[in-house]
């Protein structure tokens, strides 16, 4: 069973910690107004104010009868509120202390400190949004690029939830027909044959399939891509990182072995959140610190989604280059033939080593080849902005449920196609409905809810 909404009153700071213009403390639940009446001093009592209005005043510590902060108080009366409960927001001065003092007064006056995501959890438990939408709030907060935020917002608007609901309605209709057919087998109902059911199920199967495919494509928006710059010392890895980041992020120097530790930089490439990792040049060395750096570079070679293998193509390949390419057992990588601005540039001498791979010619010092490099990266992540526009941003929970729903539906359709009996198919179809229900948050237990909302920040 789905949990009931709790009936206590919660409070939390809704803005990030630190110095800032404002700090917002929110409070939600049945006692919000009685607590606010006790701690707020302004032109009138909050409980007497019209809903969706803002009032100037002070938060008072009722014990000491002294002002805690000057605030604007926003009044939201149930049910047209974020949580569907009575809700109050105090906008006080930003900073480490004022918000904490307001919160302290609210807690001492009867509110409880909210758990992470509890405001959004209440919006869900009170039926304002479904679980897909609640999770989209979390995605929106965590979004690292515009494209990811837009996708989360679409999900928050309920577009995906509507689609899932349509699937459920269609399946429930078919299950109901099957049950009716079973009840009236004697009389025989001519329209209720497997092909009638199949005609209704196939479009759901196709639409679910499309949703799963598009969710694979949008996964990269949510999780981002980790791309490592690898190569022997001095080939220009740090210079390339600076070119990709459009700033002087890493130290560049003519001496070999400049970069000792891995350096990360987040970049938005046409909506895809990419983390570029600059690494220490891979070579045999007796220097202890450099050896640790090389070990980290090797780890990056395994961990990164895409390795960018950099060569200094103004010199001929040597053993260090050959050793490195020997370790590339695998996967998509991009070979970068750097330093194309130099007279001695000879990319052909690398042809054998890079045979069959994607190659890009660059000059990190002159900024040449950046577009080609970005294109190669987007090709590997199969980025297509048009498809991203309609996709669902799935997390692991949602991905699992979509796949389980699809598997049940496929089984049910298989049973009908083989003429094994509609009552058998109904069992699978019911499973599918159940999985889709859990996806949008119907009939789920506390453990799942706690897991979903524990990943939120406090105050959301
Ligand atoms: N002419 C030219 N010089 C470059 C280019 N890229 C890098 N360099 C120079 O090559 C030298 C080494 O560059 P880095 O970016 O520090 O090379 P790295 O691969 O990070 O080196 P390590 O950190 O020592 O492994 C510096 O003097 C750079 O200015 C390029 O495309 N053309
Ligand atoms: Mg470097």
Tab-separated table of C-alpha atoms and ligand atoms in Angstrom:
chain	number	residue	atom	x	y	z
A	1	UNK	CA	0.000	0.000	0.000
A	2	UNK	CA	1.069	3.560	-0.613
A	3	UNK	CA	1.912	5.421	2.587
A	4	UNK	CA	-0.391	8.019	4.056
A	5	UNK	CA	0.685	11.626	4.332
A	6	UNK	CA	1.919	12.354	7.859
A	7	UNK	CA	0.084	15.008	9.830
A	8	UNK	CA	2.877	16.739	11.702
A	9	UNK	CA	4.467	20.045	10.772
A	10	UNK	CA	7.930	20.178	9.254
A	11	UNK	CA	10.428	22.992	8.744
A	12	UNK	CA	13.769	23.376	7.003
A	13	UNK	CA	16.070	25.890	5.371
A	14	UNK	CA	15.398	25.781	1.629
A	15	UNK	CA	18.412	27.746	0.383
A	16	UNK	CA	22.037	26.533	0.231
A	17	UNK	CA	24.296	27.271	3.210
A	18	UNK	CA	26.703	30.187	3.156
A	19	UNK	CA	26.553	33.916	2.659
A	20	UNK	CA	23.931	35.129	0.214
A	21	UNK	CA	21.243	37.694	-0.454
A	22	UNK	CA	18.402	35.695	1.054
A	23	UNK	CA	17.758	32.660	3.183
A	24	UNK	CA	14.363	30.978	2.870
A	25	UNK	CA	13.013	28.858	5.703
A	26	UNK	CA	9.859	26.899	4.875
A	27	UNK	CA	7.340	25.222	7.100
A	28	UNK	CA	4.536	22.876	6.050
A	29	UNK	CA	1.798	21.034	7.914
A	30	UNK	CA	-1.366	21.575	9.935
A	31	UNK	CA	0.276	23.656	12.700
A	32	UNK	CA	2.102	26.031	10.348
A	33	UNK	CA	-0.222	28.935	11.020
A	34	UNK	CA	-0.541	28.473	14.773
A	35	UNK	CA	3.272	28.328	15.022
A	36	UNK	CA	3.677	31.336	12.718
A	37	UNK	CA	1.146	33.328	14.749
A	38	UNK	CA	3.341	32.794	17.813
A	39	UNK	CA	6.681	33.686	16.241
A	40	UNK	CA	5.860	36.374	13.672
A	41	UNK	CA	5.330	40.001	14.513
A	42	UNK	CA	3.960	42.142	11.704
A	43	UNK	CA	0.888	44.118	10.697
A	44	UNK	CA	-1.408	41.123	11.263
A	45	UNK	CA	-1.426	37.488	12.276
A	46	UNK	CA	-0.333	35.087	9.503
A	47	UNK	CA	-3.454	32.942	10.051
A	48	UNK	CA	-5.631	35.965	9.309
A	49	UNK	CA	-3.782	36.815	6.070
A	50	UNK	CA	-5.172	35.988	2.652
A	51	UNK	CA	-3.480	33.038	0.930
A	52	UNK	CA	-0.689	33.714	-1.575
A	53	UNK	CA	0.243	37.080	-0.035
A	54	UNK	CA	3.537	38.424	1.324
A	55	UNK	CA	3.961	40.366	4.591
A	56	UNK	CA	6.793	42.307	6.164
A	57	UNK	CA	7.658	41.690	9.801
A	58	UNK	CA	10.012	40.050	12.292
A	59	UNK	CA	10.562	36.544	13.578
A	60	UNK	CA	10.491	36.721	17.357
A	61	UNK	CA	12.017	34.278	19.767
A	62	UNK	CA	8.974	33.810	22.050
A	63	UNK	CA	11.114	32.710	25.002
A	64	UNK	CA	13.384	35.723	25.058
A	65	UNK	CA	10.892	38.071	23.420
A	66	UNK	CA	13.567	39.371	21.065
A	67	UNK	CA	13.770	39.774	17.307
A	68	UNK	CA	15.648	37.036	15.452
A	69	UNK	CA	15.498	38.414	11.896
A	70	UNK	CA	13.584	40.832	9.704
A	71	UNK	CA	11.674	38.803	7.145
A	72	UNK	CA	9.129	38.697	4.370
A	73	UNK	CA	6.555	36.065	5.198
A	74	UNK	CA	4.762	34.276	2.329
A	75	UNK	CA	1.412	32.755	3.161
A	76	UNK	CA	0.149	29.690	1.291
A	77	UNK	CA	-3.025	28.111	2.565
A	78	UNK	CA	-3.913	24.520	1.663
A	79	UNK	CA	-4.637	23.078	-0.817
A	80	UNK	CA	-3.043	25.297	-3.521
A	81	UNK	CA	0.507	24.914	-2.172
A	82	UNK	CA	3.686	23.001	-2.990
A	83	UNK	CA	2.816	20.270	-0.475
A	84	UNK	CA	-0.986	20.753	-0.596
A	85	UNK	CA	-0.707	21.543	3.120
A	86	UNK	CA	-0.658	24.902	4.893
A	87	UNK	CA	2.750	26.275	4.012
A	88	UNK	CA	4.719	29.331	5.093
A	89	UNK	CA	7.992	30.684	3.818
A	90	UNK	CA	10.160	33.119	5.753
A	91	UNK	CA	12.604	35.028	3.522
A	92	UNK	CA	15.260	36.331	5.847
A	93	UNK	CA	18.795	37.610	5.430
A	94	UNK	CA	21.257	35.230	3.804
A	95	UNK	CA	24.185	34.014	5.862
A	96	UNK	CA	25.154	31.216	8.182
A	97	UNK	CA	23.245	32.455	11.244
A	98	UNK	CA	19.853	34.154	10.575
A	99	UNK	CA	18.223	31.164	8.809
A	100	UNK	CA	19.471	28.739	11.457
A	101	UNK	CA	18.033	31.006	14.175
A	102	UNK	CA	14.607	31.181	12.475
A	103	UNK	CA	14.615	27.403	12.060
A	104	UNK	CA	15.557	26.978	15.706
A	105	UNK	CA	12.600	29.154	16.775
A	106	UNK	CA	10.210	27.111	14.588
A	107	UNK	CA	11.475	23.798	15.968
A	108	UNK	CA	11.187	25.018	19.560
A	109	UNK	CA	7.641	26.163	18.763
A	110	UNK	CA	6.505	22.708	17.666
A	111	UNK	CA	7.720	22.047	14.118
A	112	UNK	CA	9.972	19.084	13.323
A	113	UNK	CA	13.125	19.299	11.199
A	114	UNK	CA	12.220	18.019	7.718
A	115	UNK	CA	13.997	15.015	6.258
A	116	UNK	CA	15.691	15.291	2.839
A	117	UNK	CA	13.047	15.757	0.133
A	118	UNK	CA	10.191	15.687	2.628
A	119	UNK	CA	8.354	18.709	1.181
A	120	UNK	CA	8.301	17.039	-2.242
A	121	UNK	CA	7.424	13.700	-0.639
A	122	UNK	CA	4.364	15.357	0.894
A	123	UNK	CA	3.421	16.814	-2.505
A	124	UNK	CA	3.480	13.211	-3.737
A	125	UNK	CA	1.695	11.658	-0.752
A	126	UNK	CA	-1.001	14.323	-0.941
A	127	UNK	CA	-1.546	13.528	-4.612
A	128	UNK	CA	-0.351	16.785	-6.186
A	129	UNK	CA	2.327	15.064	-8.255
A	130	UNK	CA	3.162	11.434	-9.015
A	131	UNK	CA	6.460	9.747	-8.279
A	132	UNK	CA	7.896	10.362	-11.767
A	133	UNK	CA	7.257	14.059	-11.285
A	134	UNK	CA	8.694	14.036	-7.761
A	135	UNK	CA	11.861	12.415	-9.074
A	136	UNK	CA	11.969	15.019	-11.837
A	137	UNK	CA	12.231	17.709	-9.128
A	138	UNK	CA	15.424	16.005	-7.952
A	139	UNK	CA	16.723	15.771	-11.521
A	140	UNK	CA	16.006	19.451	-12.094
A	141	UNK	CA	17.957	20.431	-8.989
A	142	UNK	CA	20.879	18.211	-9.994
A	143	UNK	CA	20.837	19.094	-13.729
A	144	UNK	CA	24.293	20.061	-14.962
A	145	UNK	CA	23.264	21.460	-18.359
A	146	UNK	CA	20.323	23.344	-19.916
A	147	UNK	CA	19.290	20.294	-21.943
A	148	UNK	CA	19.127	18.124	-18.841
A	149	UNK	CA	17.108	20.741	-16.964
A	150	UNK	CA	14.666	21.026	-19.885
A	151	UNK	CA	14.185	17.249	-19.977
A	152	UNK	CA	13.558	17.176	-16.210
A	153	UNK	CA	11.054	20.003	-16.537
A	154	UNK	CA	9.124	18.108	-19.237
A	155	UNK	CA	8.942	15.179	-16.853
A	156	UNK	CA	7.856	17.477	-14.031
A	157	UNK	CA	5.047	18.814	-16.216
A	158	UNK	CA	3.650	15.296	-16.310
A	159	UNK	CA	4.072	14.471	-20.014
A	160	UNK	CA	5.657	11.096	-19.292
A	161	UNK	CA	3.228	10.350	-16.472
A	162	UNK	CA	0.307	10.864	-18.852
A	163	UNK	CA	1.815	8.428	-21.301
A	164	UNK	CA	2.326	5.784	-18.607
A	165	UNK	CA	-1.265	6.316	-17.448
A	166	UNK	CA	-2.524	5.770	-21.001
A	167	UNK	CA	-0.612	2.479	-21.159
A	168	UNK	CA	-2.201	1.386	-17.882
A	169	UNK	CA	-5.715	2.320	-18.975
A	170	UNK	CA	-5.336	0.356	-22.214
A	171	UNK	CA	-4.010	-2.706	-20.423
A	172	UNK	CA	-6.680	-2.573	-17.730
A	173	UNK	CA	-9.331	-2.465	-20.479
A	174	UNK	CA	-7.890	-5.574	-22.090
A	175	UNK	CA	-7.698	-7.373	-18.738
A	176	UNK	CA	-11.335	-6.433	-18.065
A	177	UNK	CA	-12.384	-7.775	-21.488
A	178	UNK	CA	-10.535	-11.010	-20.828
A	179	UNK	CA	-12.280	-11.408	-17.506
A	180	UNK	CA	-15.669	-10.728	-19.087
A	181	UNK	CA	-14.935	-13.313	-21.792
A	182	UNK	CA	-14.081	-15.898	-19.151
A	183	UNK	CA	-17.310	-15.215	-17.307
A	184	UNK	CA	-19.427	-15.588	-20.429
A	185	UNK	CA	-17.697	-18.436	-22.269
A	186	UNK	CA	-20.975	-20.312	-22.595
A	187	UNK	CA	-22.724	-17.514	-24.435
A	188	UNK	CA	-19.588	-16.763	-26.475
A	189	UNK	CA	-18.754	-13.143	-27.125
A	190	UNK	CA	-17.633	-12.940	-30.778
A	191	UNK	CA	-15.482	-9.762	-30.538
A	192	UNK	CA	-13.396	-10.991	-27.627
A	193	UNK	CA	-10.860	-13.029	-29.556
A	194	UNK	CA	-7.077	-12.870	-29.086
A	195	UNK	CA	-6.658	-10.737	-32.196
A	196	UNK	CA	-8.969	-8.110	-30.694
A	197	UNK	CA	-6.791	-7.994	-27.600
A	198	UNK	CA	-3.617	-7.967	-29.661
A	199	UNK	CA	-4.839	-5.037	-31.735
A	200	UNK	CA	-5.078	-3.046	-28.531
A	201	UNK	CA	-1.840	-4.352	-27.000
A	202	UNK	CA	0.529	-3.925	-29.949
A	203	UNK	CA	0.412	-0.109	-29.951
A	204	UNK	CA	1.179	-0.107	-26.204
A	205	UNK	CA	4.086	-2.463	-26.827
A	206	UNK	CA	5.465	-0.197	-29.562
A	207	UNK	CA	5.060	2.972	-27.497
A	208	UNK	CA	6.692	1.362	-24.454
A	209	UNK	CA	9.524	0.206	-26.683
A	210	UNK	CA	10.038	3.731	-28.001
A	211	UNK	CA	10.043	5.122	-24.469
A	212	UNK	CA	12.692	2.633	-23.353
A	213	UNK	CA	14.865	3.364	-26.409
A	214	UNK	CA	14.657	7.113	-25.914
A	215	UNK	CA	15.450	6.695	-22.223
A	216	UNK	CA	18.707	4.954	-23.167
A	217	UNK	CA	19.597	7.917	-25.319
A	218	UNK	CA	18.823	10.479	-22.653
A	219	UNK	CA	20.710	8.591	-19.956
A	220	UNK	CA	23.839	10.428	-21.023
A	221	UNK	CA	22.102	13.731	-20.224
A	222	UNK	CA	21.561	12.653	-16.673
A	223	UNK	CA	24.747	10.758	-15.921
A	224	UNK	CA	27.110	12.757	-18.098
A	225	UNK	CA	30.232	11.417	-19.776
A	226	UNK	CA	33.720	11.029	-18.333
A	227	UNK	CA	36.447	11.620	-20.889
A	228	UNK	CA	40.132	11.132	-20.094
A	229	UNK	CA	43.066	12.755	-21.884
A	230	UNK	CA	45.820	10.166	-22.006
A	231	UNK	CA	49.228	9.956	-23.613
A	232	UNK	CA	52.922	10.018	-22.909
A	233	UNK	CA	54.407	13.154	-21.292
A	234	UNK	CA	54.567	16.462	-23.160
A	235	UNK	CA	52.230	15.585	-26.039
A	236	UNK	CA	49.885	18.461	-25.064
A	237	UNK	CA	47.207	16.847	-22.856
A	238	UNK	CA	46.985	19.769	-20.442
A	239	UNK	CA	47.024	22.234	-23.332
A	240	UNK	CA	44.091	20.325	-24.861
A	241	UNK	CA	42.226	20.380	-21.537
A	242	UNK	CA	42.649	24.157	-21.446
A	243	UNK	CA	41.391	24.385	-25.045
A	244	UNK	CA	38.315	22.275	-24.205
A	245	UNK	CA	37.632	24.213	-21.006
A	246	UNK	CA	38.278	27.598	-22.694
A	247	UNK	CA	40.414	28.625	-19.749
A	248	UNK	CA	43.821	28.082	-18.183
A	249	UNK	CA	42.793	25.183	-15.981
A	250	UNK	CA	45.967	23.079	-15.979
A	251	UNK	CA	49.631	24.056	-15.866
A	252	UNK	CA	51.331	23.709	-19.245
A	253	UNK	CA	55.116	23.496	-19.487
A	254	UNK	CA	57.740	22.353	-22.045
A	255	UNK	CA	59.230	20.009	-19.464
A	256	UNK	CA	58.002	16.394	-19.441
A	257	UNK	CA	56.076	15.227	-16.383
A	258	UNK	CA	54.386	18.557	-15.574
A	259	UNK	CA	51.009	17.084	-14.597
A	260	UNK	CA	51.321	14.786	-11.596
A	261	UNK	CA	47.736	14.345	-10.441
A	262	UNK	CA	44.470	14.015	-12.349
A	263	UNK	CA	42.679	17.319	-13.002
A	264	UNK	CA	38.952	17.418	-13.729
A	265	UNK	CA	36.938	20.047	-15.531
A	266	UNK	CA	33.204	20.026	-16.297
A	267	UNK	CA	32.144	21.288	-19.692
A	268	UNK	CA	28.724	21.518	-21.317
A	269	UNK	CA	28.994	20.160	-24.870
A	270	UNK	CA	25.727	20.988	-26.610
A	271	UNK	CA	23.757	19.961	-23.559
A	272	UNK	CA	25.789	16.881	-22.634
A	273	UNK	CA	27.523	17.249	-19.264
A	274	UNK	CA	31.101	16.155	-19.873
A	275	UNK	CA	33.847	15.797	-17.290
A	276	UNK	CA	37.250	16.012	-18.930
A	277	UNK	CA	40.100	14.492	-16.946
A	278	UNK	CA	43.678	15.540	-17.616
A	279	UNK	CA	46.187	12.925	-16.496
A	280	UNK	CA	49.900	12.498	-15.865
A	281	UNK	CA	51.854	11.420	-18.945
A	282	UNK	CA	52.189	7.629	-19.018
A	283	UNK	CA	55.828	6.497	-19.073
A	284	UNK	CA	58.315	4.457	-17.064
A	285	UNK	CA	59.730	6.634	-14.315
A	286	UNK	CA	61.675	6.274	-11.078
A	287	UNK	CA	60.163	9.397	-9.511
A	288	UNK	CA	57.761	8.281	-6.743
A	289	UNK	CA	55.234	11.101	-7.158
A	290	UNK	CA	55.179	10.723	-10.939
A	291	UNK	CA	54.698	6.950	-10.583
A	292	UNK	CA	51.578	7.551	-8.464
A	293	UNK	CA	50.323	9.904	-11.171
A	294	UNK	CA	50.934	7.298	-13.872
A	295	UNK	CA	49.019	4.707	-11.822
A	296	UNK	CA	46.081	7.126	-11.656
A	297	UNK	CA	46.283	7.684	-15.404
A	298	UNK	CA	46.062	3.922	-15.982
A	299	UNK	CA	43.014	3.769	-13.721
A	300	UNK	CA	41.418	6.553	-15.754
A	301	UNK	CA	42.077	4.559	-18.902
A	302	UNK	CA	39.787	1.856	-17.466
A	303	UNK	CA	37.219	4.101	-15.819
A	304	UNK	CA	36.595	6.753	-18.434
A	305	UNK	CA	33.665	6.370	-20.816
A	306	UNK	CA	35.813	7.667	-23.643
A	307	UNK	CA	39.635	7.803	-23.689
A	308	UNK	CA	41.198	10.535	-25.823
A	309	UNK	CA	44.651	9.226	-26.711
A	310	UNK	CA	46.992	12.096	-27.515
A	311	UNK	CA	50.126	11.964	-29.678
A	312	UNK	CA	52.669	14.633	-30.485
A	313	UNK	CA	52.572	14.145	-34.257
A	314	UNK	CA	55.437	16.600	-34.791
A	315	UNK	CA	57.665	13.701	-33.688
A	316	UNK	CA	57.665	10.107	-34.827
A	317	UNK	CA	55.954	7.557	-32.554
A	318	UNK	CA	58.187	5.922	-29.962
A	319	UNK	CA	57.964	3.015	-27.510
A	320	UNK	CA	55.930	5.016	-24.968
A	321	UNK	CA	53.266	5.674	-27.644
A	322	UNK	CA	53.301	2.050	-28.761
A	323	UNK	CA	53.037	0.731	-25.186
A	324	UNK	CA	50.024	2.914	-24.569
A	325	UNK	CA	48.146	1.943	-27.723
A	326	UNK	CA	48.955	-1.672	-26.859
A	327	UNK	CA	46.831	-1.236	-23.706
A	328	UNK	CA	43.794	0.036	-25.619
A	329	UNK	CA	42.176	-3.332	-25.821
A	330	UNK	CA	38.773	-1.951	-26.274
A	331	UNK	CA	35.902	0.415	-26.810
A	332	UNK	CA	35.544	3.670	-28.584
A	333	UNK	CA	38.434	6.012	-28.240
A	334	UNK	CA	39.560	9.065	-30.160
A	335	UNK	CA	43.166	9.457	-31.294
A	336	UNK	CA	44.346	13.058	-31.208
A	337	UNK	CA	47.264	13.930	-33.474
A	338	UNK	CA	48.344	17.138	-31.780
A	339	UNK	CA	50.775	19.957	-32.677
A	340	UNK	CA	49.606	20.240	-36.308
A	341	UNK	CA	50.954	23.824	-36.371
A	342	UNK	CA	54.580	22.619	-36.390
A	343	UNK	CA	56.590	22.178	-39.617
A	344	UNK	CA	57.652	18.684	-38.637
A	345	UNK	CA	53.980	17.566	-38.312
A	346	UNK	CA	53.662	14.107	-39.842
A	347	UNK	CA	50.332	12.420	-38.973
A	348	UNK	CA	50.991	9.648	-41.521
A	349	UNK	CA	53.683	8.198	-39.284
A	350	UNK	CA	50.851	7.352	-36.840
A	351	UNK	CA	48.607	5.776	-39.483
A	352	UNK	CA	49.497	2.201	-38.558
A	353	UNK	CA	49.006	2.744	-34.827
A	354	UNK	CA	45.668	4.447	-35.219
A	355	UNK	CA	44.342	2.247	-38.027
A	356	UNK	CA	40.582	1.785	-37.845
A	357	UNK	CA	40.157	4.375	-35.073
A	358	UNK	CA	38.703	7.875	-35.087
A	359	UNK	CA	41.503	10.416	-35.613
A	360	UNK	CA	41.393	14.164	-35.073
A	361	UNK	CA	44.135	16.640	-35.979
A	362	UNK	CA	44.610	19.473	-33.511
A	363	UNK	CA	46.835	22.287	-32.432
A	364	UNK	CA	46.163	22.959	-28.777
A	365	UNK	CA	48.203	26.131	-28.850
A	366	UNK	CA	46.306	27.577	-31.829
A	367	UNK	CA	42.912	26.084	-31.017
A	368	UNK	CA	42.660	24.139	-34.280
A	369	UNK	CA	40.518	20.999	-34.570
A	370	UNK	CA	38.253	21.708	-31.590
A	371	UNK	CA	35.014	21.304	-33.597
A	372	UNK	CA	36.175	18.003	-35.120
A	373	UNK	CA	37.065	16.720	-31.666
A	374	UNK	CA	33.674	17.658	-30.231
A	375	UNK	CA	31.905	16.058	-33.209
A	376	UNK	CA	33.778	12.783	-32.641
A	377	UNK	CA	32.816	12.801	-28.975
A	378	UNK	CA	29.139	13.466	-29.740
A	379	UNK	CA	29.206	10.708	-32.352
A	380	UNK	CA	30.382	8.214	-29.725
A	381	UNK	CA	27.701	9.226	-27.209
A	382	UNK	CA	25.173	9.141	-30.081
A	383	UNK	CA	23.900	12.567	-29.249
A	384	UNK	CA	20.899	13.666	-31.239
A	385	UNK	CA	19.250	16.855	-29.943
A	386	UNK	CA	15.979	16.116	-31.763
A	387	UNK	CA	15.517	12.768	-30.006
A	388	UNK	CA	16.556	14.246	-26.675
A	389	UNK	CA	13.608	16.607	-26.899
A	390	UNK	CA	11.098	13.843	-26.220
A	391	UNK	CA	12.992	11.443	-23.978
A	392	UNK	CA	12.391	10.526	-20.379
A	393	UNK	CA	15.315	11.153	-18.026
A	394	UNK	CA	15.426	7.794	-16.291
A	395	UNK	CA	17.155	6.799	-13.119
A	396	UNK	CA	17.983	3.205	-12.220
A	397	UNK	CA	14.647	2.598	-10.472
A	398	UNK	CA	12.631	3.839	-13.419
A	399	UNK	CA	14.804	1.995	-15.961
A	400	UNK	CA	14.314	-1.300	-14.093
A	401	UNK	CA	10.549	-0.878	-13.923
A	402	UNK	CA	10.230	0.065	-17.584
A	403	UNK	CA	12.160	-3.053	-18.530
A	404	UNK	CA	10.120	-5.275	-16.227
A	405	UNK	CA	6.868	-3.807	-17.582
A	406	UNK	CA	8.055	-4.418	-21.122
A	407	UNK	CA	9.082	-8.021	-20.353
A	408	UNK	CA	5.657	-8.784	-18.814
A	409	UNK	CA	3.832	-7.219	-21.739
A	410	UNK	CA	5.971	-9.151	-24.257
A	411	UNK	CA	5.195	-12.377	-22.411
A	412	UNK	CA	1.449	-11.641	-22.353
A	413	UNK	CA	1.428	-10.833	-26.060
A	414	UNK	CA	3.450	-13.995	-26.775
A	415	UNK	CA	0.886	-16.112	-24.927
A	416	UNK	CA	-1.974	-14.582	-26.939
A	417	UNK	CA	-0.116	-14.963	-30.225
A	418	UNK	CA	0.484	-18.625	-29.545
A	419	UNK	CA	-3.193	-19.088	-28.669
A	420	UNK	CA	-2.362	-20.364	-25.179
A	421	UNK	CA	-5.392	-18.776	-23.584
A	422	UNK	CA	-6.317	-15.288	-22.608
A	423	UNK	CA	-6.504	-16.060	-18.891
A	424	UNK	CA	-2.790	-16.934	-18.934
A	425	UNK	CA	-2.011	-13.698	-20.753
A	426	UNK	CA	-4.017	-11.748	-18.185
A	427	UNK	CA	-1.537	-12.748	-15.467
A	428	UNK	CA	1.346	-11.124	-17.413
A	429	UNK	CA	-0.726	-8.095	-18.292
A	430	UNK	CA	-1.576	-7.589	-14.629
A	431	UNK	CA	2.153	-7.755	-13.831
A	432	UNK	CA	2.800	-5.113	-16.464
A	433	UNK	CA	0.119	-2.832	-14.987
A	434	UNK	CA	1.662	-3.307	-11.554
A	435	UNK	CA	5.160	-2.362	-12.739
A	436	UNK	CA	3.838	0.743	-14.492
A	437	UNK	CA	1.894	1.621	-11.353
A	438	UNK	CA	5.023	1.402	-9.212
A	439	UNK	CA	6.806	3.580	-11.785
A	440	UNK	CA	4.398	6.474	-11.203
A	441	UNK	CA	4.188	5.686	-7.484
A	442	UNK	CA	0.968	3.728	-7.137
A	443	UNK	CA	0.899	1.082	-4.438
A	444	UNK	CA	4.493	1.329	-3.345
A	445	UNK	CA	5.938	0.788	0.073
A	446	UNK	CA	7.763	3.097	2.475
A	447	UNK	CA	11.164	1.588	1.688
A	448	UNK	CA	10.976	2.643	-1.963
A	449	UNK	CA	9.742	6.095	-1.022
A	450	UNK	CA	12.478	6.568	1.561
A	451	UNK	CA	15.055	5.534	-1.014
A	452	UNK	CA	13.723	7.956	-3.636
A	453	UNK	CA	13.490	10.965	-1.339
A	454	UNK	CA	16.664	10.373	0.652
A	455	UNK	CA	18.604	11.595	-2.378
A	456	UNK	CA	17.014	15.043	-2.161
A	457	UNK	CA	18.350	17.998	-0.248
A	458	UNK	CA	16.735	19.058	3.015
A	459	UNK	CA	14.240	21.849	2.411
A	460	UNK	CA	13.035	20.547	-0.956
B	1	LIG	N1	53.454	23.988	-31.091
B	1	LIG	C1	52.638	23.377	-30.250
B	1	LIG	N2	52.993	23.171	-28.980
B	1	LIG	C2	52.137	22.546	-28.146
B	1	LIG	C3	50.875	22.100	-28.579
B	1	LIG	N3	50.261	21.513	-27.531
B	1	LIG	C4	51.090	21.613	-26.482
B	1	LIG	N4	52.233	22.231	-26.856
B	1	LIG	C5	53.402	22.513	-26.004
B	1	LIG	O1	53.913	21.271	-25.546
B	1	LIG	C6	54.423	21.422	-24.228
B	1	LIG	C7	53.776	20.415	-23.316
B	1	LIG	O2	52.409	20.725	-23.227
B	1	LIG	P1	51.496	20.178	-22.061
B	1	LIG	O3	50.115	20.570	-22.379
B	1	LIG	O4	52.044	20.575	-20.740
B	1	LIG	O5	51.690	18.631	-22.267
B	1	LIG	P2	51.211	17.415	-21.355
B	1	LIG	O6	50.895	16.301	-22.259
B	1	LIG	O7	50.150	17.869	-20.433
B	1	LIG	O8	52.530	17.089	-20.559
B	1	LIG	P3	52.725	16.349	-19.142
B	1	LIG	O9	51.803	16.997	-18.161
B	1	LIG	O10	54.129	16.567	-18.811
B	1	LIG	O11	52.393	14.911	-19.344
B	1	LIG	C8	54.159	22.870	-23.832
B	1	LIG	O12	55.313	23.614	-24.064
B	1	LIG	C9	53.056	23.288	-24.767
B	1	LIG	O13	53.052	24.675	-25.030
B	1	LIG	C10	50.519	22.331	-29.946
B	1	LIG	O14	49.444	21.953	-30.432
B	1	LIG	N5	51.433	22.948	-30.737
B	2	LIG	MG1	50.029	17.935	-18.431
